[in-house]
Amino acid sequence: MTHFLFSPQLTPSSFLRIGQLSNVDLNEDIRELETELPRQHPNEIPHNEKLLSLKYESLDYDNSENQLFLEEERRINHTAFRTVEIKRWVICAMIGILTGLVACFIDIVVENLAGLKYRVVKGNIDKFTEKGGLSFSLLLWATLNASVVMVGSVIVAFIEPVAAGSGIPQIKCYLNGVKIPHVVRLKTLVIKVCGVILSVVGGLAVGKEGPMIHSGAVIAAGISQGRSTSLKRDFKIFEYFRRDTEKRDFVSAGAAAGVSAAFGAPVGGVLFSLEEGASFWNQFLTWRIFFASMISTFTLNSVLSVYHGNAWDLSSPGLINFGRFDNEKMGYTIQEIPIFIFMGVVGGILGALFNALNYWLTMFRIRYIHRPCLQVVEAMLVAAVTATVGFVMIYCSRDCQPIQGSTVAYPLQLFCADGEYNSMATAFFNTPEKSVVNLFHDPPGSYNPMTLGMFTLMYFFLACWTYGLTVSAGVFIPSLLIGAAWGRLFGISLSYLTKGSIWADPGKYALMGAAAQLGGIVRMTLSLTVIMMEATGNVTYGFPIMLVLMTAKIVGDYFVEGLYDMHIQLQSVPFLHWEAPVTSHSLTAREVMSAPVTCLRRIERVGTVVDILSDTSSNHNGFPVVESNPDATQVAGLRGLILRSQLIVLLKHKVFVERANLSLVQRRLKLKDFRDAYPRFPPIQSIHVSQDERECMIDLSEFMNPSPYTVPQEASLPRVFKLFRALGLRHLVVVDNRNEVVGMVTRKDLARYRLGKEGLEELSLAQT
Amino acid sequence: MAPLRCLLQLLPALALALRPAAGEARRPLALEALGEAEALAEELWGAGLPGDLPELEPECRRLLAAFAEGSAALTGCLGRRARPVRLCQACHRHYRHLLAQYGNIARAVGNSSESHNCAKSILTSDRLQIVVTLSEFFNETWEAANCANCLKNSSEGLSNSTVEFLDLFNKSLTCFEHNLQGQTIYLSPNNYTEVCKNCNETYKKLNDLYNNLQRMNRQGGESGHSAHLCIDVEDAMNITRKLWSRTFNCSVPCSDTVPVIAVSSFILFLPIVFYLSSFLHSKQKKRILILPKRIQSNASLVNIQEKYS
């Protein structure tokens, strides 16, 4: 009597099923019936976007309200709660400070290493321009890039693959409630920071801003737990926060602090957390997150200003500074707004193109380039090609501009006259951040249209090719750069067409282009508007930026979805969107749920528990606990819900009924024991249970959650979805009218349904 | 041919303009103009205001006149030295002078019996405050030109490095002139090989010195100074560079297009090989589908099994 199988009374005829489905969509129905047949054999299919991976678990946002918990809460008095509150603020301050410091570290190291690299290459090019042999300079540049990127890629591919990419999709998933393995570990942070430094220094078309968000999140998760399992150090502080709910709150603060350090945009950071992660929100949390953001940007600002030699000046609030946009020329008039909207349309189309190309590339990568060494080779090739493309563009360009003071960090003369520099080199021979700022602020006439056009084209493909490599790097800056380049081109041609100097300054158009392109790629709305506004330091730009981002999103969404969502889908993550798919009302919990359910009795034999937990075919995490009736014919009502992690802790401490009788001195299990094991519970294989112990009984009533959320079978999918999304549930038990367990709804059951091109689609589960 | 002739006329003019003392000779002219202006002012004052209400104390009037004179002189100097730019070399005395005069006004206490002093009556008693505006204008111009950079710390005379630079600059100009005159015989306007060959050394030296100056300035100049050198030096270098690489076309870099194309196409070719080979040789990653434990699939499974058996 191991499982409760409910199959006898629950074998609905296929007739019933067809009858229910016929009101969904006829096409859909036929498709499903067709695909039903080949699915029977355990089959292998190539990776595609319509899969859900079994690898991803849900986070337990819902507190297990068992007796232990209630006892502890009762013990904590009013002042203790106040201490907890103060601790939360202290943690937020620490998150802010550390995130700011990490950002400073990245910034300073990148600046120095990149400076060194560019000086070496520039020296070499200058030398060979006179004597001939520029192909050696090209080789030097390409080799330098490739070798730096190789190191960056090796550490990511071999040590911590989850540190690849910008980390925003991963954090988005985490805040959504999906546990991505390793995502908030200290090791990930170290790899991420080193990786991003190396990939920026390696000259890839990447930015260091996106990874800041991930870094902030890891820092937050680490600090709030008061220990590091990677370092095997436990500081014995903040033990109260060792559970998923509290950790999530701090992670959202960390992500906000990361955004704030990256762009100098504290409000934007808060809104980012709100937009991307917040299905659970309260205003105290918002205020705390804002506090962390402010601390983070302030820390970065003060440390960097000391580093730059003008202490107390506080003039560098973020990793990227768009520079000041507040002079007379940069103002806009009402006539320009339609032009901005048009730019938004262009940005949306280009963004959709970027995403579509990246989609095919990523699919190819997942299918064919999955071995770490191949990934490293690919990253090296991209680095070498990036250098080559840059070099060829600079070599072919005849656009020379006079040097003015020291605005250009590494002026390359190449074939220009003495005292002039190659203007293509300001765009390619520089870190992307600096190129963006140059495009915004260089006086009109610094670039000729040909240069900008070629640059946009090349950089577009390079950036698209680079995103998704096994290096840690963000997509914000490349998008901004592409947008700034075509925006500036647009501005120049506009003033050329109108022959007037009314709309003289192309920098303004560069900014709008950057916003449009970024919006078209990542499809963020509110937070991106505020981030751009704060980064430019100009509130009056808020309105046009908002319009541009809106248009870009609408136009882009018409073609494909945003880059981050696309990558989440390609990773087969069971991601829950804001709402259930619109046409899903016809589905009920009965069709959605998994059944039969593996249940446990309130007083269960240890052997049974061990067997269930070690069964590899059903890797369940939550088990409904039912009344332990001796005979199975009677109704076994639902009594509670217990988690795998709790069972493992119970087995580990051998909390068996017999043993309790034997040794009365044995101390009672406390909530602390569960917390100490969090978040890495040992696997069942590591727990030794002897043959005698298998015959013991285990009493779950004290440890199970006696009040799990349940729904009747008739509840519609949107209703179930809403419960899940709003409460952050992991398991939802479906019961019949006798309070008998008939099924279980988990995240994957809900995430399967998605609105595709032809109506409602169903994703299949796969082992990845 | 035409540009060459133009140039030949230009060169002596450039060299002449360098002599710092040239500005002093024109002083009387400026003074004359000033005198006129003063007379006019006197006239107006006499006509407009009753004599028994002295608007300005004599002492202050004297200071004001001195300031007016100084600013006229400086303006004249700046204007005359605008092209080719010789502001700092030629006008630094005028500027220092003017500073002193302004300082006098600002500091000067007029008749002690009166409560107000010159500073108050000249600088702040009307809306326009022309004296302040003028002095601000000169200061700003001086800052923008960054003249402090090529003057000695005490602002007396040019600094050693600047003098050295200007010497070298003169030398190279003379060299250009010299070699060009020799070349006019051949009447081949686009062939300046002679100049390029003969003056290469001087030009290189000049260029290096300039780069050195710039580097030193950038290193030392972090405390407040902008990264520019003073305008005279910058302009001189610009002129020379333009002559050298635009007019004479001397700096012809070796362009080795063939190796560059070869190397770059090799590198660009690598990814294609990589992707093709990984497409052909790498085993495609397969996903194992898992059957969901669901009621309907259960049911259909039963149905299908029945069918097959």
Short mmCIF file of C-alpha atoms in Angstrom, two decimals, chain A residues 23-334:
data_model
loop_
_atom_site.label_atom_id
_atom_site.label_comp_id
_atom_site.label_asym_id
_atom_site.label_seq_id
_atom_site.Cartn_x
_atom_site.Cartn_y
_atom_site.Cartn_z
CA ASN A 23 -15.00 24.47 -27.50
CA VAL A 24 -11.36 25.53 -27.42
CA ASP A 25 -10.33 25.58 -31.00
CA LEU A 26 -10.97 23.06 -33.67
CA ASN A 27 -7.54 23.23 -35.22
CA GLU A 28 -5.92 22.90 -31.89
CA ASP A 29 -7.97 19.85 -31.17
CA ILE A 30 -6.95 18.07 -34.33
CA ARG A 31 -3.32 18.93 -33.82
CA GLU A 32 -3.38 17.53 -30.36
CA LEU A 33 -4.97 14.33 -31.44
CA GLU A 34 -2.40 13.94 -34.14
CA THR A 35 0.52 14.46 -31.85
CA GLU A 36 -0.92 12.13 -29.29
CA LEU A 37 0.11 8.97 -31.12
CA PRO A 38 3.86 9.34 -31.54
CA ARG A 39 4.15 10.63 -28.02
CA GLN A 40 3.51 7.19 -26.60
CA HIS A 41 6.99 5.82 -27.01
CA PRO A 42 9.49 7.55 -24.77
CA ASN A 43 11.01 9.46 -27.59
CA GLU A 44 13.80 11.84 -28.26
CA ILE A 45 13.22 15.02 -30.12
CA PRO A 46 15.53 17.87 -31.05
CA HIS A 47 15.40 20.81 -28.73
CA ASN A 48 12.71 23.31 -29.55
CA GLU A 49 10.96 26.18 -27.88
CA LYS A 50 7.88 24.22 -26.95
CA LEU A 51 9.38 22.31 -24.09
CA LEU A 52 9.42 22.58 -20.35
CA SER A 53 12.48 21.30 -18.62
CA LEU A 54 12.21 19.07 -15.61
CA LYS A 55 15.42 20.58 -14.31
CA TYR A 56 13.70 23.64 -12.92
CA GLU A 57 11.98 23.49 -9.59
CA SER A 58 9.69 26.00 -8.04
CA LEU A 59 10.59 28.08 -5.03
CA ASP A 60 8.60 27.71 -1.84
CA TYR A 61 7.20 31.15 -1.40
CA ASP A 62 4.32 29.88 0.60
CA ASN A 63 5.25 29.42 4.23
CA SER A 64 4.69 25.99 5.59
CA GLU A 65 2.47 26.82 8.51
CA ASN A 66 3.16 23.73 10.55
CA GLN A 67 3.11 23.42 14.28
CA LEU A 68 6.77 24.18 14.64
CA PHE A 69 6.34 27.42 12.78
CA LEU A 70 3.34 28.45 14.79
CA GLU A 71 5.16 27.71 18.03
CA GLU A 72 8.11 29.79 17.00
CA GLU A 73 5.99 32.70 15.88
CA ARG A 74 4.18 32.61 19.18
CA ARG A 75 7.46 32.77 21.05
CA ILE A 76 8.66 35.83 19.19
CA ASN A 77 7.33 38.92 20.92
CA HIS A 78 6.80 42.41 19.69
CA THR A 79 10.33 43.71 20.27
CA ALA A 80 11.82 40.71 18.55
CA PHE A 81 9.79 41.53 15.48
CA ARG A 82 11.13 45.03 15.63
CA THR A 83 14.69 43.68 15.70
CA VAL A 84 13.90 41.61 12.65
CA GLU A 85 12.67 44.74 10.91
CA ILE A 86 15.85 46.62 11.77
CA LYS A 87 17.91 43.71 10.54
CA ARG A 88 16.11 43.94 7.23
CA TRP A 89 17.17 47.56 6.86
CA VAL A 90 20.74 46.75 7.81
CA ILE A 91 20.82 44.00 5.22
CA CYS A 92 19.48 46.36 2.56
CA ALA A 93 22.16 48.90 3.38
CA MET A 94 24.82 46.22 3.13
CA ILE A 95 23.42 45.02 -0.17
CA GLY A 96 23.62 48.55 -1.50
CA ILE A 97 27.17 49.12 -0.31
CA LEU A 98 28.52 45.81 -1.57
CA THR A 99 26.78 46.09 -4.93
CA GLY A 100 28.23 49.55 -5.35
CA LEU A 101 31.69 48.29 -4.46
CA VAL A 102 31.46 45.40 -6.90
CA ALA A 103 30.41 47.83 -9.60
CA CYS A 104 33.38 50.05 -8.78
CA PHE A 105 35.70 47.08 -8.94
CA ILE A 106 34.39 46.07 -12.35
CA ASP A 107 34.58 49.60 -13.65
CA ILE A 108 38.10 50.29 -12.48
CA VAL A 109 39.52 46.97 -13.62
CA VAL A 110 37.85 47.23 -17.02
CA GLU A 111 39.07 50.76 -17.48
CA ASN A 112 42.65 49.86 -16.70
CA LEU A 113 42.82 46.60 -18.60
CA ALA A 114 41.02 47.96 -21.64
CA GLY A 115 43.23 51.04 -21.54
CA LEU A 116 46.29 48.84 -21.49
CA LYS A 117 45.04 46.78 -24.40
CA TYR A 118 44.13 49.76 -26.53
CA ARG A 119 47.43 51.46 -25.79
CA VAL A 120 49.36 48.39 -26.85
CA VAL A 121 47.38 47.96 -30.04
CA LYS A 122 47.50 51.66 -30.82
CA GLY A 123 51.26 51.72 -30.35
CA ASN A 124 51.54 48.78 -32.64
CA ILE A 125 49.31 50.27 -35.32
CA ASP A 126 51.14 53.58 -35.18
CA LYS A 127 54.42 51.79 -35.60
CA PHE A 128 53.32 49.71 -38.54
CA THR A 129 51.48 52.52 -40.32
CA GLU A 130 54.81 54.06 -41.13
CA LYS A 131 56.75 50.97 -41.93
CA GLY A 132 54.08 48.76 -43.37
CA GLY A 133 52.89 45.44 -42.05
CA LEU A 134 49.53 46.40 -40.65
CA SER A 135 48.42 42.82 -40.96
CA PHE A 136 50.53 42.15 -37.88
CA SER A 137 48.60 44.74 -35.96
CA LEU A 138 45.41 43.04 -37.05
CA LEU A 139 46.75 39.72 -35.87
CA LEU A 140 47.87 41.21 -32.59
CA TRP A 141 44.51 42.79 -31.97
CA ALA A 142 42.58 39.66 -32.89
CA THR A 143 44.85 37.43 -30.80
CA LEU A 144 44.68 39.70 -27.78
CA ASN A 145 40.90 39.76 -27.98
CA ALA A 146 40.57 36.07 -28.55
CA SER A 147 42.88 35.11 -25.71
CA VAL A 148 41.24 37.40 -23.19
CA VAL A 149 37.81 36.15 -24.22
CA MET A 150 39.08 32.59 -24.06
CA VAL A 151 39.87 32.96 -20.37
CA GLY A 152 36.50 34.58 -19.78
CA SER A 153 34.71 31.88 -21.65
CA VAL A 154 36.60 29.00 -20.07
CA ILE A 155 35.70 30.06 -16.56
CA VAL A 156 32.06 30.39 -17.53
CA ALA A 157 31.78 27.24 -19.60
CA PHE A 158 33.69 24.93 -17.29
CA ILE A 159 33.09 26.36 -13.85
CA GLU A 160 29.69 27.98 -13.78
CA PRO A 161 27.58 27.92 -16.97
CA VAL A 162 24.74 29.76 -15.28
CA ALA A 163 26.91 32.89 -15.22
CA ALA A 164 26.66 33.13 -19.00
CA GLY A 165 24.71 35.93 -20.59
CA SER A 166 23.39 38.99 -18.93
CA GLY A 167 21.74 37.21 -16.04
CA ILE A 168 18.58 39.24 -16.38
CA PRO A 169 16.51 36.31 -17.68
CA GLN A 170 17.74 34.18 -14.79
CA ILE A 171 16.90 36.82 -12.21
CA LYS A 172 13.56 37.33 -13.87
CA CYS A 173 12.88 33.62 -13.47
CA TYR A 174 14.06 33.62 -9.90
CA LEU A 175 11.77 36.48 -8.99
CA ASN A 176 9.01 34.72 -10.86
CA GLY A 177 9.48 31.78 -8.53
CA VAL A 178 11.62 29.36 -10.50
CA LYS A 179 14.66 27.94 -8.82
CA ILE A 180 17.44 28.10 -11.39
CA PRO A 181 20.22 25.89 -10.06
CA HIS A 182 23.29 27.79 -8.83
CA VAL A 183 21.90 31.16 -9.80
CA VAL A 184 22.50 32.94 -6.51
CA ARG A 185 25.71 31.34 -5.37
CA LEU A 186 28.90 33.10 -4.43
CA LYS A 187 30.79 31.11 -7.04
CA THR A 188 28.44 32.44 -9.68
CA LEU A 189 29.12 35.97 -8.51
CA VAL A 190 32.87 35.53 -8.74
CA ILE A 191 32.68 33.98 -12.19
CA LYS A 192 30.21 36.59 -13.31
CA VAL A 193 32.37 39.50 -12.23
CA CYS A 194 35.57 38.07 -13.69
CA GLY A 195 33.74 36.95 -16.80
CA VAL A 196 32.24 40.32 -17.50
CA ILE A 197 35.55 42.07 -17.02
CA LEU A 198 37.23 39.69 -19.43
CA SER A 199 34.56 39.88 -22.07
CA VAL A 200 34.48 43.67 -22.07
CA VAL A 201 38.27 43.84 -22.14
CA GLY A 202 38.21 41.22 -24.86
CA GLY A 203 36.48 43.74 -27.06
CA LEU A 204 33.27 41.83 -27.59
CA ALA A 205 30.15 43.78 -28.45
CA VAL A 206 28.90 43.59 -24.89
CA GLY A 207 28.24 45.76 -21.88
CA LYS A 208 28.88 45.32 -18.19
CA GLU A 209 25.51 46.66 -17.05
CA GLY A 210 23.24 43.64 -17.33
CA PRO A 211 25.53 41.41 -15.25
CA MET A 212 25.46 44.04 -12.50
CA ILE A 213 21.84 43.13 -11.91
CA HIS A 214 22.71 39.49 -11.49
CA SER A 215 25.65 40.40 -9.26
CA GLY A 216 23.42 42.54 -7.06
CA ALA A 217 20.96 39.69 -6.76
CA VAL A 218 23.67 37.22 -5.72
CA ILE A 219 25.05 39.65 -3.19
CA ALA A 220 21.60 40.13 -1.75
CA ALA A 221 20.92 36.43 -1.53
CA GLY A 222 24.30 35.87 0.10
CA ILE A 223 24.12 38.61 2.69
CA SER A 224 20.57 37.95 3.73
CA GLN A 225 21.44 34.36 4.58
CA GLY A 226 24.39 35.29 6.74
CA ARG A 227 26.48 32.46 5.39
CA SER A 228 28.00 31.03 2.29
CA THR A 229 27.79 27.38 1.46
CA SER A 230 30.45 27.84 -1.23
CA LEU A 231 32.90 29.01 1.40
CA LYS A 232 31.41 26.73 4.05
CA ARG A 233 31.16 29.62 6.46
CA ASP A 234 28.19 30.27 8.64
CA PHE A 235 28.21 33.61 10.42
CA LYS A 236 25.23 32.62 12.56
CA ILE A 237 23.42 35.81 11.73
CA PHE A 238 20.17 36.52 9.96
CA GLU A 239 18.96 32.99 10.54
CA TYR A 240 15.40 34.21 10.51
CA PHE A 241 15.68 34.98 6.79
CA ARG A 242 16.65 31.50 5.72
CA ARG A 243 13.66 30.69 3.58
CA ASP A 244 12.58 31.38 0.05
CA THR A 245 10.09 34.12 0.80
CA GLU A 246 12.52 36.35 2.67
CA LYS A 247 15.33 35.58 0.27
CA ARG A 248 13.20 36.61 -2.68
CA ASP A 249 12.51 40.00 -1.13
CA PHE A 250 16.19 40.63 -0.67
CA VAL A 251 17.00 39.38 -4.13
CA SER A 252 14.61 41.90 -5.61
CA ALA A 253 16.39 44.57 -3.56
CA GLY A 254 19.70 43.31 -4.89
CA ALA A 255 18.52 43.41 -8.48
CA ALA A 256 17.33 46.97 -7.96
CA ALA A 257 20.67 47.92 -6.43
CA GLY A 258 22.38 46.39 -9.44
CA VAL A 259 20.36 48.43 -11.92
CA SER A 260 20.95 51.49 -9.83
CA ALA A 261 24.70 50.97 -9.82
CA ALA A 262 24.77 50.18 -13.51
CA PHE A 263 22.89 53.21 -14.74
CA GLY A 264 22.91 55.55 -11.79
CA ALA A 265 19.17 55.11 -11.75
CA PRO A 266 17.84 54.27 -8.27
CA VAL A 267 14.20 54.81 -9.12
CA GLY A 268 14.65 52.88 -12.33
CA GLY A 269 16.10 50.05 -10.29
CA VAL A 270 13.10 49.89 -8.01
CA LEU A 271 10.77 49.94 -10.98
CA PHE A 272 12.82 47.25 -12.67
CA SER A 273 12.30 44.96 -9.71
CA LEU A 274 8.65 45.88 -9.74
CA GLU A 275 8.22 45.28 -13.45
CA GLU A 276 10.24 42.13 -13.78
CA GLY A 277 9.76 40.35 -10.55
CA ALA A 278 7.02 41.61 -8.44
CA SER A 279 4.06 39.44 -8.23
CA PHE A 280 4.29 39.96 -4.53
CA TRP A 281 4.69 43.50 -3.45
CA ASN A 282 4.14 45.69 -0.52
CA GLN A 283 5.03 49.26 0.08
CA PHE A 284 7.47 48.67 2.94
CA LEU A 285 9.41 46.41 0.68
CA THR A 286 9.42 49.09 -2.03
CA TRP A 287 10.78 51.61 0.39
CA ARG A 288 13.51 49.24 1.54
CA ILE A 289 14.43 48.42 -2.04
CA PHE A 290 14.63 52.09 -2.83
CA PHE A 291 16.92 52.52 0.14
CA ALA A 292 19.22 49.77 -1.11
CA SER A 293 19.27 51.34 -4.60
CA MET A 294 20.14 54.75 -3.29
CA ILE A 295 22.91 53.39 -1.10
CA SER A 296 24.28 51.46 -4.03
CA THR A 297 24.48 54.40 -6.43
CA PHE A 298 25.85 56.62 -3.68
CA THR A 299 28.58 54.13 -2.83
CA LEU A 300 29.58 53.79 -6.46
CA ASN A 301 29.54 57.52 -6.86
CA SER A 302 31.69 58.31 -3.88
CA VAL A 303 34.23 55.56 -4.47
CA LEU A 304 34.59 56.39 -8.15
CA SER A 305 34.92 60.08 -7.46
CA VAL A 306 37.72 59.34 -5.01
CA TYR A 307 39.31 57.10 -7.62
CA HIS A 308 39.09 59.78 -10.29
CA GLY A 309 40.79 62.19 -7.96
CA ASN A 310 37.97 64.59 -7.28
CA ALA A 311 36.64 63.36 -4.00
CA TRP A 312 33.28 64.68 -2.78
CA ASP A 313 32.47 65.68 -6.31
CA LEU A 314 30.00 62.80 -6.78
CA SER A 315 29.87 63.10 -10.52
CA SER A 316 29.72 59.48 -11.63
CA PRO A 317 26.52 57.94 -10.33
CA GLY A 318 26.51 54.88 -12.61
CA LEU A 319 28.74 52.57 -14.59
CA ILE A 320 27.51 54.29 -17.69
CA ASN A 321 26.88 57.98 -17.76
CA PHE A 322 24.97 59.35 -20.65
CA GLY A 323 26.44 62.74 -19.88
CA ARG A 324 24.47 65.91 -19.43
CA PHE A 325 21.63 66.59 -21.79
CA ASP A 326 20.48 69.87 -20.44
CA ASN A 327 21.81 72.59 -22.66
CA GLU A 328 19.81 74.73 -25.03
CA LYS A 329 20.52 72.75 -28.15
CA MET A 330 19.31 69.52 -26.66
CA GLY A 331 15.77 70.72 -26.07
CA TYR A 332 13.02 69.36 -28.26
CA THR A 333 9.97 70.95 -29.79
CA ILE A 334 6.51 69.57 -30.20
#
